Amino acid sequence: MSPLTPLDGRRVRVAVIGTGAIARDSHLPALAKLAEEGETEVVAAVDIDATSVEDFCTAGGIPHAYTDLDRMLREQRPDLVTICTPPTLHREQSIAALRAGAWVWCEKPPVPTLADYAAVEAEEGAESGPYSSIVFQHRFGSGTRHVSRLLAEGALGRPLVAHCQTTWYRDTAYYAVPWRGRWATEGGGPAMGHGIHQMDLMLELLGPWSEVRAMAARLVHDVETEDVSTALVRFENGAMATIVNSVLSPDEVSRIRIDCERATVELTHLYGHSNANWHITPAVGVPGDEAAAWRDFGPDVPSSHLEQLRELVVSMRAGERPRSSGADGRTSLELVAALYKSAFTDVTVKAGEIGPGDPFYTAMHGDAPGWAPAATAPAVGEGVPA
């Protein structure tokens, strides 16, 4: 018989940090559902805006509202902290929660840089937690699980060609908000803040990448970051992929397509997917009954915060590292950093090469001329803020 864990026989005590839209619309409903199932209880919420946190707690039936994170951690001792604040706060808040003994579930982008990610990792427990995991809810649900199994078992043959597309639309008013489009406050452009979800899902399906060659531009918006990027990626398994991340596309779509030896798998959606969003096209000669089995996804479990949170709670109760944490949670952030380094320096970037001492390890802009903020480097090139 395995030893009891500290969570056996009781609900997981959860605190929500940041009470904006993502907390209200995604985290709280997921936590409420798990509360109905007897798994969780939300004991506190924290926000620097006293009115916002009071309203959040009143609406959600949460007993304790705070404007001070450290005080909440001392007084409530939560088992799990969900972080719903801007990316520049994620490192400090994650470390504070881990040091207080709480597991962390942090919204994407996880942190602004790979150096920040390493700092959070250093605070994790050695064997049974606490651990910090990242919200990458597109990895979860029945569709991703089914296709991942088909690819892992080799049923579809070798993956050969792939496409990862996040082509969304954000107008001038969107970027009129002062913190948007700035390296210091948003952490990056559409590659970091929008396309990271689909890139993370592509990595979940295809495994490790080996090299990337990229381009980026500011074609419309007066921002520090890019508003469009493209990349070519080679994977360790030999597959080659194209990536497009854009906020300039009126016909919005999120898409992943993988052409294998025996079938093409395609996912087309926008902000979340169900079984119906996945399509499998068999190659000529594939037996009909085999293709029919591929297309049987089973009961529909859409991708969602709820599905990832449900799995995270299982990991907490077992004292095991959850998916989307540690090295597994770092993969998409490393790909974004490599994309930026390639685009801003006109080189091919190999997996694993961005480490301490590399300027792209501590800043996604890498202090590159024409891309670094004016306070960091001289303004060079068209579109760089004065």
Short mmCIF file of N, CA, C and O in Angstrom, two decimals, residues 66-110:
data_model
loop_
_atom_site.label_atom_id
_atom_site.label_comp_id
_atom_site.label_asym_id
_atom_site.label_seq_id
_atom_site.Cartn_x
_atom_site.Cartn_y
_atom_site.Cartn_z
N TYR A 66 -8.33 39.26 -0.55
CA TYR A 66 -7.07 39.89 -0.14
C TYR A 66 -6.56 40.82 -1.24
O TYR A 66 -6.84 40.61 -2.43
N THR A 67 -5.78 41.81 -0.82
CA THR A 67 -5.02 42.63 -1.76
C THR A 67 -3.52 42.40 -1.58
O THR A 67 -2.72 43.02 -2.27
N ASP A 68 -3.14 41.50 -0.67
CA ASP A 68 -1.74 41.20 -0.38
C ASP A 68 -1.51 39.70 -0.52
O ASP A 68 -2.06 38.91 0.25
N LEU A 69 -0.71 39.31 -1.51
CA LEU A 69 -0.47 37.89 -1.78
C LEU A 69 0.23 37.20 -0.61
O LEU A 69 -0.17 36.11 -0.19
N ASP A 70 1.28 37.80 -0.09
CA ASP A 70 2.03 37.16 0.98
C ASP A 70 1.16 36.93 2.21
O ASP A 70 1.25 35.88 2.87
N ARG A 71 0.32 37.90 2.53
CA ARG A 71 -0.57 37.73 3.69
C ARG A 71 -1.53 36.58 3.45
O ARG A 71 -1.77 35.76 4.35
N MET A 72 -2.08 36.50 2.25
CA MET A 72 -3.00 35.40 1.95
C MET A 72 -2.31 34.06 2.10
O MET A 72 -2.85 33.12 2.70
N LEU A 73 -1.08 33.94 1.58
CA LEU A 73 -0.36 32.68 1.65
C LEU A 73 -0.10 32.28 3.11
O LEU A 73 -0.20 31.11 3.47
N ARG A 74 0.25 33.27 3.95
CA ARG A 74 0.50 32.98 5.36
C ARG A 74 -0.78 32.54 6.08
O ARG A 74 -0.77 31.59 6.87
N GLU A 75 -1.87 33.23 5.82
CA GLU A 75 -3.09 33.01 6.60
C GLU A 75 -3.91 31.82 6.09
O GLU A 75 -4.54 31.12 6.88
N GLN A 76 -3.94 31.59 4.78
CA GLN A 76 -4.83 30.56 4.22
C GLN A 76 -4.10 29.26 3.90
O GLN A 76 -4.75 28.21 3.81
N ARG A 77 -2.79 29.29 3.67
CA ARG A 77 -2.01 28.09 3.37
C ARG A 77 -2.69 27.23 2.29
O ARG A 77 -2.99 26.05 2.50
N PRO A 78 -2.96 27.79 1.11
CA PRO A 78 -3.62 27.00 0.06
C PRO A 78 -2.73 25.87 -0.44
O PRO A 78 -1.49 25.94 -0.38
N ASP A 79 -3.37 24.82 -0.95
CA ASP A 79 -2.64 23.72 -1.59
C ASP A 79 -2.27 24.07 -3.02
O ASP A 79 -1.26 23.59 -3.54
N LEU A 80 -3.11 24.87 -3.66
CA LEU A 80 -2.94 25.21 -5.07
C LEU A 80 -3.26 26.68 -5.27
O LEU A 80 -4.25 27.18 -4.73
N VAL A 81 -2.42 27.35 -6.04
CA VAL A 81 -2.65 28.74 -6.42
C VAL A 81 -2.79 28.80 -7.93
O VAL A 81 -1.94 28.27 -8.66
N THR A 82 -3.87 29.41 -8.42
CA THR A 82 -4.01 29.62 -9.87
C THR A 82 -3.71 31.09 -10.15
O THR A 82 -4.27 31.98 -9.51
N ILE A 83 -2.80 31.33 -11.09
CA ILE A 83 -2.29 32.67 -11.35
C ILE A 83 -2.88 33.19 -12.65
O ILE A 83 -2.66 32.62 -13.72
N CYS A 84 -3.62 34.28 -12.54
CA CYS A 84 -4.36 34.86 -13.67
C CYS A 84 -3.99 36.33 -13.87
O CYS A 84 -4.83 37.16 -14.22
N THR A 85 -2.74 36.65 -13.65
CA THR A 85 -2.25 38.02 -13.74
C THR A 85 -1.42 38.21 -15.01
O THR A 85 -1.11 37.23 -15.70
N PRO A 86 -1.00 39.44 -15.34
CA PRO A 86 -0.15 39.66 -16.52
C PRO A 86 1.17 38.92 -16.41
O PRO A 86 1.67 38.65 -15.30
N PRO A 87 1.79 38.57 -17.55
CA PRO A 87 3.00 37.72 -17.55
C PRO A 87 4.16 38.25 -16.72
O PRO A 87 4.91 37.47 -16.15
N THR A 88 4.31 39.56 -16.61
CA THR A 88 5.46 40.11 -15.88
C THR A 88 5.38 39.82 -14.38
O THR A 88 6.39 39.94 -13.69
N LEU A 89 4.21 39.44 -13.88
CA LEU A 89 4.06 39.12 -12.47
C LEU A 89 4.20 37.62 -12.18
O LEU A 89 4.27 37.22 -11.02
N HIS A 90 4.23 36.80 -13.21
CA HIS A 90 4.16 35.36 -13.02
C HIS A 90 5.35 34.80 -12.25
O HIS A 90 5.18 33.92 -11.40
N ARG A 91 6.56 35.27 -12.54
CA ARG A 91 7.74 34.73 -11.86
C ARG A 91 7.65 34.99 -10.36
O ARG A 91 7.76 34.05 -9.55
N GLU A 92 7.45 36.23 -9.98
CA GLU A 92 7.42 36.60 -8.56
C GLU A 92 6.31 35.86 -7.82
O GLU A 92 6.51 35.33 -6.71
N GLN A 93 5.13 35.81 -8.42
CA GLN A 93 4.00 35.19 -7.74
C GLN A 93 4.13 33.68 -7.68
O GLN A 93 3.76 33.06 -6.68
N SER A 94 4.65 33.07 -8.73
CA SER A 94 4.86 31.62 -8.72
C SER A 94 5.85 31.23 -7.63
O SER A 94 5.64 30.25 -6.89
N ILE A 95 6.95 31.95 -7.55
CA ILE A 95 7.97 31.65 -6.55
C ILE A 95 7.42 31.82 -5.14
O ILE A 95 7.66 30.98 -4.25
N ALA A 96 6.65 32.89 -4.92
CA ALA A 96 6.07 33.11 -3.59
C ALA A 96 5.16 31.95 -3.20
O ALA A 96 5.20 31.46 -2.05
N ALA A 97 4.35 31.47 -4.13
CA ALA A 97 3.43 30.38 -3.83
C ALA A 97 4.19 29.08 -3.57
O ALA A 97 3.89 28.34 -2.62
N LEU A 98 5.18 28.78 -4.40
CA LEU A 98 5.96 27.55 -4.21
C LEU A 98 6.68 27.56 -2.87
O LEU A 98 6.72 26.54 -2.15
N ARG A 99 7.25 28.70 -2.50
CA ARG A 99 7.95 28.80 -1.22
C ARG A 99 6.99 28.62 -0.04
O ARG A 99 7.41 28.18 1.05
N ALA A 100 5.73 28.95 -0.26
CA ALA A 100 4.72 28.76 0.79
C ALA A 100 4.16 27.34 0.80
O ALA A 100 3.28 27.03 1.60
N GLY A 101 4.65 26.49 -0.11
CA GLY A 101 4.22 25.10 -0.14
C GLY A 101 3.05 24.81 -1.05
O GLY A 101 2.53 23.69 -1.07
N ALA A 102 2.62 25.80 -1.84
CA ALA A 102 1.48 25.62 -2.74
C ALA A 102 1.94 25.20 -4.13
O ALA A 102 2.98 25.66 -4.62
N TRP A 103 1.17 24.32 -4.77
CA TRP A 103 1.36 24.05 -6.18
C TRP A 103 0.86 25.26 -6.97
O TRP A 103 0.05 26.06 -6.46
N VAL A 104 1.31 25.39 -8.21
CA VAL A 104 0.98 26.56 -9.03
C VAL A 104 0.41 26.10 -10.36
O VAL A 104 0.92 25.16 -10.99
N TRP A 105 -0.65 26.77 -10.77
CA TRP A 105 -1.21 26.60 -12.12
C TRP A 105 -1.28 27.99 -12.71
O TRP A 105 -2.11 28.81 -12.32
N CYS A 106 -0.38 28.30 -13.65
CA CYS A 106 -0.16 29.66 -14.13
C CYS A 106 -0.60 29.83 -15.57
O CYS A 106 -0.26 29.02 -16.43
N GLU A 107 -1.33 30.90 -15.83
CA GLU A 107 -1.76 31.19 -17.20
C GLU A 107 -0.56 31.41 -18.12
O GLU A 107 0.51 31.82 -17.69
N LYS A 108 -0.79 31.13 -19.41
CA LYS A 108 0.24 31.42 -20.40
C LYS A 108 0.20 32.92 -20.73
O LYS A 108 -0.83 33.57 -20.51
N PRO A 109 1.29 33.48 -21.31
CA PRO A 109 2.62 32.89 -21.38
C PRO A 109 3.14 32.64 -19.96
O PRO A 109 2.85 33.44 -19.07
N PRO A 110 3.90 31.56 -19.75
CA PRO A 110 4.28 31.21 -18.38
C PRO A 110 5.03 32.31 -17.66
O PRO A 110 4.68 32.69 -16.55
#
